PDB file of N, CA and C in Angstrom:
ATOM      1  N   MET A   1     -10.148 -28.323 -32.256  1.00 60.00           N
ATOM      2  CA  MET A   1      -9.017 -27.458 -32.298  1.00 60.00           C
ATOM      3  C   MET A   1      -7.815 -28.089 -33.143  1.00 60.00           C
ATOM      4  N   ASN A   2      -7.160 -27.144 -33.810  1.00 81.00           N
ATOM      5  CA  ASN A   2      -5.998 -27.382 -34.575  1.00 81.00           C
ATOM      6  C   ASN A   2      -4.956 -27.962 -33.625  1.00 81.00           C
ATOM      7  N   PHE A   3      -4.380 -29.185 -33.904  1.00 82.00           N
ATOM      8  CA  PHE A   3      -3.354 -29.777 -33.017  1.00 82.00           C
ATOM      9  C   PHE A   3      -1.990 -29.141 -33.258  1.00 82.00           C
ATOM     10  N   GLY A   4      -1.646 -28.433 -34.407  1.00 83.00           N
ATOM     11  CA  GLY A   4      -0.478 -27.623 -34.574  1.00 83.00           C
ATOM     12  C   GLY A   4      -0.606 -26.424 -33.766  1.00 83.00           C
ATOM     13  N   LYS A   5      -1.767 -25.706 -33.723  1.00 82.00           N
ATOM     14  CA  LYS A   5      -2.023 -24.509 -32.854  1.00 82.00           C
ATOM     15  C   LYS A   5      -1.793 -24.885 -31.325  1.00 82.00           C
ATOM     16  N   MET A   6      -2.337 -25.979 -30.951  1.00 80.00           N
ATOM     17  CA  MET A   6      -2.219 -26.422 -29.671  1.00 80.00           C
ATOM     18  C   MET A   6      -0.795 -26.578 -29.245  1.00 80.00           C
ATOM     19  N   MET A   7      -0.017 -27.101 -30.143  1.00 83.00           N
ATOM     20  CA  MET A   7       1.309 -27.528 -29.879  1.00 83.00           C
ATOM     21  C   MET A   7       2.155 -26.116 -29.691  1.00 83.00           C
ATOM     22  N   LYS A   8       1.830 -25.218 -30.539  1.00 84.00           N
ATOM     23  CA  LYS A   8       2.471 -23.991 -30.489  1.00 84.00           C
ATOM     24  C   LYS A   8       2.212 -23.176 -29.112  1.00 84.00           C
ATOM     25  N   GLN A   9       1.004 -23.402 -28.708  1.00 81.00           N
ATOM     26  CA  GLN A   9       0.646 -22.705 -27.449  1.00 81.00           C
ATOM     27  C   GLN A   9       1.324 -23.307 -26.367  1.00 81.00           C
ATOM     28  N   VAL A  10       1.422 -24.784 -26.466  1.00 82.00           N
ATOM     29  CA  VAL A  10       2.162 -25.496 -25.346  1.00 82.00           C
ATOM     30  C   VAL A  10       3.631 -25.017 -25.381  1.00 82.00           C
ATOM     31  N   GLN A  11       4.123 -24.930 -26.430  1.00 85.00           N
ATOM     32  CA  GLN A  11       5.671 -24.495 -26.585  1.00 85.00           C
ATOM     33  C   GLN A  11       5.858 -23.041 -26.051  1.00 85.00           C
ATOM     34  N   GLN A  12       4.788 -22.131 -26.281  1.00 84.00           N
ATOM     35  CA  GLN A  12       4.868 -20.711 -25.694  1.00 84.00           C
ATOM     36  C   GLN A  12       4.834 -20.753 -24.197  1.00 84.00           C
ATOM     37  N   ALA A  13       4.029 -21.565 -23.753  1.00 83.00           N
ATOM     38  CA  ALA A  13       3.773 -21.582 -22.319  1.00 83.00           C
ATOM     39  C   ALA A  13       5.047 -22.185 -21.671  1.00 83.00           C
ATOM     40  N   GLN A  14       5.738 -23.161 -22.107  1.00 86.00           N
ATOM     41  CA  GLN A  14       6.952 -23.726 -21.666  1.00 86.00           C
ATOM     42  C   GLN A  14       7.972 -22.601 -21.619  1.00 86.00           C
ATOM     43  N   VAL A  15       8.123 -21.814 -22.694  1.00 89.00           N
ATOM     44  CA  VAL A  15       9.101 -20.661 -22.600  1.00 89.00           C
ATOM     45  C   VAL A  15       8.850 -19.809 -21.604  1.00 89.00           C
ATOM     46  N   LYS A  16       7.540 -19.385 -21.455  1.00 89.00           N
ATOM     47  CA  LYS A  16       7.200 -18.385 -20.362  1.00 89.00           C
ATOM     48  C   LYS A  16       7.373 -19.047 -18.918  1.00 89.00           C
ATOM     49  N   MET A  17       7.212 -20.274 -18.798  1.00 88.00           N
ATOM     50  CA  MET A  17       7.502 -20.920 -17.463  1.00 88.00           C
ATOM     51  C   MET A  17       9.015 -20.972 -17.276  1.00 88.00           C
ATOM     52  N   ALA A  18       9.700 -21.151 -18.226  1.00 90.00           N
ATOM     53  CA  ALA A  18      11.201 -21.154 -17.990  1.00 90.00           C
ATOM     54  C   ALA A  18      11.571 -19.714 -17.527  1.00 90.00           C
ATOM     55  N   GLU A  19      11.065 -18.682 -18.205  1.00 91.00           N
ATOM     56  CA  GLU A  19      11.265 -17.389 -17.870  1.00 91.00           C
ATOM     57  C   GLU A  19      10.930 -17.157 -16.513  1.00 91.00           C
ATOM     58  N   VAL A  20       9.673 -17.558 -15.978  1.00 90.00           N
ATOM     59  CA  VAL A  20       9.297 -17.396 -14.670  1.00 90.00           C
ATOM     60  C   VAL A  20      10.280 -18.107 -13.693  1.00 90.00           C
ATOM     61  N   GLN A  21      10.583 -19.312 -14.014  1.00 90.00           N
ATOM     62  CA  GLN A  21      11.638 -19.963 -13.222  1.00 90.00           C
ATOM     63  C   GLN A  21      12.893 -19.215 -13.001  1.00 90.00           C
ATOM     64  N   GLU A  22      13.401 -18.600 -13.968  1.00 92.00           N
ATOM     65  CA  GLU A  22      14.632 -17.696 -13.999  1.00 92.00           C
ATOM     66  C   GLU A  22      14.352 -16.544 -13.042  1.00 92.00           C
ATOM     67  N   GLU A  23      13.269 -15.975 -13.222  1.00 92.00           N
ATOM     68  CA  GLU A  23      12.770 -14.860 -12.368  1.00 92.00           C
ATOM     69  C   GLU A  23      12.744 -15.130 -11.025  1.00 92.00           C
ATOM     70  N   LEU A  24      12.352 -16.351 -10.561  1.00 93.00           N
ATOM     71  CA  LEU A  24      12.205 -16.859  -9.171  1.00 93.00           C
ATOM     72  C   LEU A  24      13.476 -16.898  -8.495  1.00 93.00           C
ATOM     73  N   LYS A  25      14.502 -16.933  -9.241  1.00 94.00           N
ATOM     74  CA  LYS A  25      15.945 -17.184  -8.711  1.00 94.00           C
ATOM     75  C   LYS A  25      16.446 -15.875  -8.022  1.00 94.00           C
ATOM     76  N   SER A  26      15.802 -14.710  -8.538  1.00 94.00           N
ATOM     77  CA  SER A  26      16.297 -13.487  -8.093  1.00 94.00           C
ATOM     78  C   SER A  26      15.230 -12.757  -7.169  1.00 94.00           C
ATOM     79  N   GLU A  27      13.976 -13.194  -7.070  1.00 95.00           N
ATOM     80  CA  GLU A  27      13.128 -12.687  -6.157  1.00 95.00           C
ATOM     81  C   GLU A  27      13.221 -13.476  -4.733  1.00 95.00           C
ATOM     82  N   THR A  28      12.960 -12.637  -3.802  1.00 95.00           N
ATOM     83  CA  THR A  28      13.083 -13.158  -2.525  1.00 95.00           C
ATOM     84  C   THR A  28      11.853 -12.913  -1.600  1.00 95.00           C
ATOM     85  N   VAL A  29      11.691 -13.724  -0.539  1.00 96.00           N
ATOM     86  CA  VAL A  29      10.652 -13.592   0.266  1.00 96.00           C
ATOM     87  C   VAL A  29      11.482 -13.672   1.746  1.00 96.00           C
ATOM     88  N   GLU A  30      10.896 -12.968   2.690  1.00 97.00           N
ATOM     89  CA  GLU A  30      11.379 -13.006   4.194  1.00 97.00           C
ATOM     90  C   GLU A  30      10.408 -13.418   5.111  1.00 97.00           C
ATOM     91  N   ALA A  31      10.919 -14.243   5.983  1.00 97.00           N
ATOM     92  CA  ALA A  31       9.871 -14.756   7.153  1.00 97.00           C
ATOM     93  C   ALA A  31      10.741 -14.734   8.309  1.00 97.00           C
ATOM     94  N   SER A  32      10.113 -14.646   9.543  1.00 97.00           N
ATOM     95  CA  SER A  32      10.530 -14.421  10.777  1.00 97.00           C
ATOM     96  C   SER A  32       9.783 -15.320  11.833  1.00 97.00           C
ATOM     97  N   ALA A  33      10.575 -15.561  13.066  1.00 97.00           N
ATOM     98  CA  ALA A  33       9.849 -16.317  14.217  1.00 97.00           C
ATOM     99  C   ALA A  33      10.381 -15.772  15.306  1.00 97.00           C
ATOM    100  N   GLY A  34       9.661 -16.057  16.443  1.00 95.00           N
ATOM    101  CA  GLY A  34      10.147 -15.443  17.849  1.00 95.00           C
ATOM    102  C   GLY A  34       9.956 -14.006  17.783  1.00 95.00           C
ATOM    103  N   GLY A  35       8.922 -13.379  17.255  1.00 96.00           N
ATOM    104  CA  GLY A  35       8.757 -11.911  17.228  1.00 96.00           C
ATOM    105  C   GLY A  35       9.828 -11.116  16.476  1.00 96.00           C
ATOM    106  N   GLY A  36      10.531 -11.848  15.493  1.00 96.00           N
ATOM    107  CA  GLY A  36      11.461 -11.056  14.641  1.00 96.00           C
ATOM    108  C   GLY A  36      12.800 -11.533  15.081  1.00 96.00           C
ATOM    109  N   MET A  37      13.019 -12.309  16.009  1.00 96.00           N
ATOM    110  CA  MET A  37      14.427 -12.644  16.642  1.00 96.00           C
ATOM    111  C   MET A  37      15.178 -13.540  15.720  1.00 96.00           C
ATOM    112  N   VAL A  38      14.492 -14.349  14.793  1.00 97.00           N
ATOM    113  CA  VAL A  38      15.107 -15.098  13.673  1.00 97.00           C
ATOM    114  C   VAL A  38      14.320 -14.686  12.389  1.00 97.00           C
ATOM    115  N   LYS A  39      15.207 -14.370  11.477  1.00 98.00           N
ATOM    116  CA  LYS A  39      14.771 -13.880  10.173  1.00 98.00           C
ATOM    117  C   LYS A  39      15.429 -14.691   9.050  1.00 98.00           C
ATOM    118  N   VAL A  40      14.627 -15.191   8.092  1.00 98.00           N
ATOM    119  CA  VAL A  40      15.221 -15.946   7.041  1.00 98.00           C
ATOM    120  C   VAL A  40      14.847 -15.366   5.663  1.00 98.00           C
ATOM    121  N   VAL A  41      15.770 -15.058   4.705  1.00 98.00           N
ATOM    122  CA  VAL A  41      15.564 -14.639   3.327  1.00 98.00           C
ATOM    123  C   VAL A  41      15.900 -15.694   2.513  1.00 98.00           C
ATOM    124  N   MET A  42      14.775 -15.994   1.687  1.00 97.00           N
ATOM    125  CA  MET A  42      14.747 -17.202   0.690  1.00 97.00           C
ATOM    126  C   MET A  42      14.481 -16.826  -0.679  1.00 97.00           C
ATOM    127  N   THR A  43      15.004 -17.300  -1.691  1.00 95.00           N
ATOM    128  CA  THR A  43      14.708 -16.987  -3.056  1.00 95.00           C
ATOM    129  C   THR A  43      13.325 -17.792  -3.494  1.00 95.00           C
ATOM    130  N   GLY A  44      12.845 -17.206  -4.603  1.00 93.00           N
ATOM    131  CA  GLY A  44      11.604 -17.852  -5.089  1.00 93.00           C
ATOM    132  C   GLY A  44      11.780 -19.345  -5.492  1.00 93.00           C
ATOM    133  N   ASP A  45      13.126 -19.733  -5.773  1.00 92.00           N
ATOM    134  CA  ASP A  45      13.461 -21.067  -6.084  1.00 92.00           C
ATOM    135  C   ASP A  45      13.950 -21.879  -5.009  1.00 92.00           C
ATOM    136  N   MET A  46      13.654 -21.201  -3.794  1.00 94.00           N
ATOM    137  CA  MET A  46      13.807 -21.955  -2.372  1.00 94.00           C
ATOM    138  C   MET A  46      15.231 -22.133  -2.082  1.00 94.00           C
ATOM    139  N   GLN A  47      16.056 -21.266  -2.193  1.00 95.00           N
ATOM    140  CA  GLN A  47      17.396 -21.172  -1.867  1.00 95.00           C
ATOM    141  C   GLN A  47      17.531 -20.201  -0.788  1.00 95.00           C
ATOM    142  N   VAL A  48      18.216 -20.685   0.441  1.00 97.00           N
ATOM    143  CA  VAL A  48      18.229 -19.689   1.609  1.00 97.00           C
ATOM    144  C   VAL A  48      19.236 -18.878   1.213  1.00 97.00           C
ATOM    145  N   ARG A  49      18.978 -17.466   1.445  1.00 97.00           N
ATOM    146  CA  ARG A  49      19.975 -16.469   1.073  1.00 97.00           C
ATOM    147  C   ARG A  49      20.647 -16.039   2.354  1.00 97.00           C
ATOM    148  N   SER A  50      19.902 -15.949   3.439  1.00 97.00           N
ATOM    149  CA  SER A  50      20.401 -15.391   4.679  1.00 97.00           C
ATOM    150  C   SER A  50      19.520 -15.924   5.917  1.00 97.00           C
ATOM    151  N   VAL A  51      20.094 -16.100   7.095  1.00 97.00           N
ATOM    152  CA  VAL A  51      19.524 -16.397   8.342  1.00 97.00           C
ATOM    153  C   VAL A  51      20.118 -15.298   9.366  1.00 97.00           C
ATOM    154  N   GLU A  52      19.308 -14.508   9.876  1.00 97.00           N
ATOM    155  CA  GLU A  52      19.814 -13.644  10.829  1.00 97.00           C
ATOM    156  C   GLU A  52      19.097 -13.849  12.371  1.00 97.00           C
ATOM    157  N   ILE A  53      19.965 -13.936  13.275  1.00 97.00           N
ATOM    158  CA  ILE A  53      19.712 -14.285  14.588  1.00 97.00           C
ATOM    159  C   ILE A  53      19.946 -13.192  15.565  1.00 97.00           C
ATOM    160  N   ASP A  54      18.993 -12.670  16.269  1.00 96.00           N
ATOM    161  CA  ASP A  54      19.132 -11.658  17.256  1.00 96.00           C
ATOM    162  C   ASP A  54      19.898 -12.205  18.283  1.00 96.00           C
ATOM    163  N   PRO A  55      21.021 -11.462  18.794  1.00 95.00           N
ATOM    164  CA  PRO A  55      21.831 -12.076  19.782  1.00 95.00           C
ATOM    165  C   PRO A  55      21.124 -12.337  21.212  1.00 95.00           C
ATOM    166  N   ALA A  56      19.887 -11.768  21.412  1.00 94.00           N
ATOM    167  CA  ALA A  56      19.155 -11.987  22.568  1.00 94.00           C
ATOM    168  C   ALA A  56      18.525 -13.331  22.434  1.00 94.00           C
ATOM    169  N   ALA A  57      18.289 -13.830  21.367  1.00 93.00           N
ATOM    170  CA  ALA A  57      17.760 -15.166  21.121  1.00 93.00           C
ATOM    171  C   ALA A  57      18.725 -16.329  21.575  1.00 93.00           C
ATOM    172  N   VAL A  58      20.030 -15.883  21.640  1.00 94.00           N
ATOM    173  CA  VAL A  58      20.942 -16.927  21.902  1.00 94.00           C
ATOM    174  C   VAL A  58      21.047 -17.177  23.515  1.00 94.00           C
ATOM    175  N   ASP A  59      20.427 -18.241  24.064  1.00 93.00           N
ATOM    176  CA  ASP A  59      20.497 -18.509  25.395  1.00 93.00           C
ATOM    177  C   ASP A  59      21.101 -19.848  25.563  1.00 93.00           C
ATOM    178  N   PRO A  60      22.283 -20.089  26.038  1.00 92.00           N
ATOM    179  CA  PRO A  60      22.870 -21.362  26.076  1.00 92.00           C
ATOM    180  C   PRO A  60      22.288 -22.315  26.961  1.00 92.00           C
ATOM    181  N   ASP A  61      21.305 -21.974  27.795  1.00 94.00           N
ATOM    182  CA  ASP A  61      20.410 -22.857  28.559  1.00 94.00           C
ATOM    183  C   ASP A  61      19.161 -23.186  27.925  1.00 94.00           C
ATOM    184  N   ASP A  62      18.898 -22.582  26.675  1.00 93.00           N
ATOM    185  CA  ASP A  62      17.719 -23.019  25.965  1.00 93.00           C
ATOM    186  C   ASP A  62      17.994 -22.930  24.438  1.00 93.00           C
ATOM    187  N   VAL A  63      18.876 -23.899  24.051  1.00 94.00           N
ATOM    188  CA  VAL A  63      19.370 -23.997  22.611  1.00 94.00           C
ATOM    189  C   VAL A  63      17.972 -24.612  21.868  1.00 94.00           C
ATOM    190  N   GLU A  64      17.230 -25.404  22.312  1.00 95.00           N
ATOM    191  CA  GLU A  64      16.117 -25.912  21.877  1.00 95.00           C
ATOM    192  C   GLU A  64      15.082 -24.954  21.334  1.00 95.00           C
ATOM    193  N   LEU A  65      14.972 -23.734  22.071  1.00 95.00           N
ATOM    194  CA  LEU A  65      14.083 -22.626  21.667  1.00 95.00           C
ATOM    195  C   LEU A  65      14.662 -22.163  20.371  1.00 95.00           C
ATOM    196  N   LEU A  66      15.911 -21.842  20.416  1.00 95.00           N
ATOM    197  CA  LEU A  66      16.391 -21.108  19.103  1.00 95.00           C
ATOM    198  C   LEU A  66      16.413 -22.084  18.050  1.00 95.00           C
ATOM    199  N   SER A  67      16.615 -23.382  18.161  1.00 96.00           N
ATOM    200  CA  SER A  67      16.344 -24.312  16.935  1.00 96.00           C
ATOM    201  C   SER A  67      15.007 -24.219  16.506  1.00 96.00           C
ATOM    202  N   ASP A  68      13.968 -24.289  17.546  1.00 96.00           N
ATOM    203  CA  ASP A  68      12.681 -24.109  17.143  1.00 96.00           C
ATOM    204  C   ASP A  68      12.368 -22.866  16.362  1.00 96.00           C
ATOM    205  N   MET A  69      12.867 -21.824  16.674  1.00 96.00           N
ATOM    206  CA  MET A  69      12.595 -20.473  16.070  1.00 96.00           C
ATOM    207  C   MET A  69      13.214 -20.587  14.452  1.00 96.00           C
ATOM    208  N   VAL A  70      14.355 -21.146  14.541  1.00 97.00           N
ATOM    209  CA  VAL A  70      15.009 -21.277  13.099  1.00 97.00           C
ATOM    210  C   VAL A  70      14.230 -22.116  12.163  1.00 97.00           C
ATOM    211  N   ALA A  71      13.685 -23.198  12.785  1.00 97.00           N
ATOM    212  CA  ALA A  71      12.903 -24.208  12.057  1.00 97.00           C
ATOM    213  C   ALA A  71      11.716 -23.426  11.564  1.00 97.00           C
ATOM    214  N   ALA A  72      10.928 -22.753  12.473  1.00 97.00           N
ATOM    215  CA  ALA A  72       9.765 -22.203  12.083  1.00 97.00           C
ATOM    216  C   ALA A  72       9.983 -21.116  11.036  1.00 97.00           C
ATOM    217  N   ALA A  73      11.074 -20.159  11.257  1.00 97.00           N
ATOM    218  CA  ALA A  73      11.388 -19.240  10.107  1.00 97.00           C
ATOM    219  C   ALA A  73      11.545 -19.909   8.728  1.00 97.00           C
ATOM    220  N   VAL A  74      12.351 -20.852   8.745  1.00 97.00           N
ATOM    221  CA  VAL A  74      12.572 -21.538   7.444  1.00 97.00           C
ATOM    222  C   VAL A  74      11.471 -22.061   6.822  1.00 97.00           C
ATOM    223  N   ASN A  75      10.539 -22.829   7.742  1.00 97.00           N
ATOM    224  CA  ASN A  75       9.401 -23.303   7.146  1.00 97.00           C
ATOM    225  C   ASN A  75       8.299 -22.325   6.565  1.00 97.00           C
ATOM    226  N   GLU A  76       8.318 -21.195   7.276  1.00 97.00           N
ATOM    227  CA  GLU A  76       7.432 -20.065   6.782  1.00 97.00           C
ATOM    228  C   GLU A  76       8.138 -19.407   5.518  1.00 97.00           C
ATOM    229  N   ALA A  77       9.330 -19.365   5.340  1.00 97.00           N
ATOM    230  CA  ALA A  77       9.939 -18.851   4.160  1.00 97.00           C
ATOM    231  C   ALA A  77       9.749 -19.834   3.070  1.00 97.00           C
ATOM    232  N   VAL A  78       9.726 -21.135   3.269  1.00 97.00           N
ATOM    233  CA  VAL A  78       9.386 -22.128   2.272  1.00 97.00           C
ATOM    234  C   VAL A  78       8.049 -21.981   1.787  1.00 97.00           C
ATOM    235  N   ARG A  79       7.082 -21.737   2.728  1.00 97.00           N
ATOM    236  CA  ARG A  79       5.630 -21.640   2.405  1.00 97.00           C
ATOM    237  C   ARG A  79       5.476 -20.332   1.464  1.00 97.00           C
ATOM    238  N   ALA A  80       6.178 -19.277   1.892  1.00 96.00           N
ATOM    239  CA  ALA A  80       6.038 -18.057   1.252  1.00 96.00           C
ATOM    240  C   ALA A  80       6.595 -18.126  -0.240  1.00 96.00           C
ATOM    241  N   ALA A  81       7.740 -18.883  -0.335  1.00 95.00           N
ATOM    242  CA  ALA A  81       8.370 -19.045  -1.590  1.00 95.00           C
ATOM    243  C   ALA A  81       7.618 -20.056  -2.453  1.00 95.00           C
ATOM    244  N   GLN A  82       7.001 -20.930  -2.066  1.00 95.00           N
ATOM    245  CA  GLN A  82       6.109 -21.839  -2.747  1.00 95.00           C
ATOM    246  C   GLN A  82       4.896 -21.026  -3.235  1.00 95.00           C
ATOM    247  N   GLU A  83       4.271 -20.151  -2.317  1.00 95.00           N
ATOM    248  CA  GLU A  83       3.061 -19.285  -2.757  1.00 95.00           C
ATOM    249  C   GLU A  83       3.515 -18.331  -3.811  1.00 95.00           C
ATOM    250  N   LEU A  84       4.720 -17.721  -3.686  1.00 93.00           N
ATOM    251  CA  LEU A  84       5.160 -16.958  -4.809  1.00 93.00           C
ATOM    252  C   LEU A  84       5.396 -17.613  -6.173  1.00 93.00           C
ATOM    253  N   ALA A  85       5.946 -18.785  -6.154  1.00 91.00           N
ATOM    254  CA  ALA A  85       6.111 -19.474  -7.299  1.00 91.00           C
ATOM    255  C   ALA A  85       4.745 -19.908  -7.966  1.00 91.00           C
ATOM    256  N   ALA A  86       3.878 -20.334  -7.026  1.00 90.00           N
ATOM    257  CA  ALA A  86       2.452 -20.757  -7.557  1.00 90.00           C
ATOM    258  C   ALA A  86       1.844 -19.603  -8.139  1.00 90.00           C
ATOM    259  N   ASN A  87       1.876 -18.360  -7.596  1.00 90.00           N
ATOM    260  CA  ASN A  87       1.233 -17.248  -8.173  1.00 90.00           C
ATOM    261  C   ASN A  87       1.674 -16.839  -9.497  1.00 90.00           C
ATOM    262  N   LYS A  88       3.115 -16.866  -9.552  1.00 89.00           N
ATOM    263  CA  LYS A  88       3.764 -16.585 -10.915  1.00 89.00           C
ATOM    264  C   LYS A  88       3.233 -17.594 -12.006  1.00 89.00           C
ATOM    265  N   MET A  89       3.436 -18.902 -11.632  1.00 85.00           N
ATOM    266  CA  MET A  89       3.141 -19.946 -12.564  1.00 85.00           C
ATOM    267  C   MET A  89       1.491 -19.887 -13.015  1.00 85.00           C
ATOM    268  N   ALA A  90       0.742 -19.436 -12.026  1.00 85.00           N
ATOM    269  CA  ALA A  90      -0.729 -19.346 -12.368  1.00 85.00           C
ATOM    270  C   ALA A  90      -0.855 -18.493 -13.354  1.00 85.00           C
ATOM    271  N   ALA A  91      -0.196 -17.342 -13.370  1.00 83.00           N
ATOM    272  CA  ALA A  91      -0.266 -16.339 -14.425  1.00 83.00           C
ATOM    273  C   ALA A  91       0.196 -16.722 -15.752  1.00 83.00           C
ATOM    274  N   VAL A  92       1.097 -17.749 -15.805  1.00 79.00           N
ATOM    275  CA  VAL A  92       1.440 -18.356 -17.075  1.00 79.00           C
ATOM    276  C   VAL A  92       0.456 -19.550 -17.614  1.00 79.00           C
ATOM    277  N   THR A  93       0.001 -20.203 -16.649  1.00 73.00           N
ATOM    278  CA  THR A  93      -0.770 -21.332 -17.019  1.00 73.00           C
ATOM    279  C   THR A  93      -2.420 -21.033 -16.907  1.00 73.00           C
ATOM    280  N   GLY A  94      -2.689 -19.792 -16.571  1.00 72.00           N
ATOM    281  CA  GLY A  94      -4.103 -19.582 -16.516  1.00 72.00           C
ATOM    282  C   GLY A  94      -4.731 -20.068 -15.293  1.00 72.00           C
ATOM    283  N   GLY A  95      -4.049 -20.530 -14.417  1.00 53.00           N
ATOM    284  CA  GLY A  95      -4.649 -21.189 -13.174  1.00 53.00           C
ATOM    285  C   GLY A  95      -4.875 -22.632 -13.322  1.00 53.00           C
ATOM    286  N   LEU A  96      -4.403 -23.071 -14.413  1.00 56.00           N
ATOM    287  CA  LEU A  96      -4.675 -24.668 -14.607  1.00 56.00           C
ATOM    288  C   LEU A  96      -3.541 -25.257 -13.851  1.00 56.00           C
ATOM    289  N   ASN A  97      -4.034 -26.388 -13.097  1.00 54.00           N
ATOM    290  CA  ASN A  97      -3.169 -27.320 -12.308  1.00 54.00           C
ATOM    291  C   ASN A  97      -2.669 -28.361 -13.269  1.00 54.00           C
ATOM    292  N   VAL A  98      -1.485 -28.150 -13.893  1.00 52.00           N
ATOM    293  CA  VAL A  98      -0.808 -29.129 -14.772  1.00 52.00           C
ATOM    294  C   VAL A  98       0.097 -29.865 -13.932  1.00 52.00           C
ATOM    295  N   PRO A  99      -0.032 -31.162 -13.934  1.00 55.00           N
ATOM    296  CA  PRO A  99       0.959 -32.099 -13.233  1.00 55.00           C
ATOM    297  C   PRO A  99       2.337 -31.988 -13.794  1.00 55.00           C
ATOM    298  N   GLY A 100       3.401 -32.016 -12.921  1.00 55.00           N
ATOM    299  CA  GLY A 100       4.831 -31.885 -13.194  1.00 55.00           C
ATOM    300  C   GLY A 100       5.299 -30.396 -13.607  1.00 55.00           C
ATOM    301  N   LEU A 101       4.418 -29.424 -13.430  1.00 49.00           N
ATOM    302  CA  LEU A 101       5.015 -28.008 -13.632  1.00 49.00           C
ATOM    303  C   LEU A 101       5.636 -27.547 -12.287  1.00 49.00           C
ATOM    304  N   MET A 102       5.217 -27.921 -11.226  1.00 47.00           N
ATOM    305  CA  MET A 102       5.712 -27.525 -10.021  1.00 47.00           C
ATOM    306  C   MET A 102       6.092 -28.504  -9.007  1.00 47.00           C
TER     307      MET A 102
END
């Protein structure tokens, strides 16, 4: 394979990956816990946009349960955002697992 051609392909892939990373900033995923009592919206670049808590989830005698639901919803949102990013990057890299890209 021609080294110059290979370098051009790498540069094109880098441009496309930068574009995907920008797109991920505006795409969102939503996750919930506690039967929807806690909802988290997160961007594809893993920034929390919002956390909604149903007032029925607020029990002063069981704050630990609410904390657990928030943690579960955030963790699920992180998983969903990572999956979204991985799928978009796979489209650019052709499914190759290139170290340092994610």
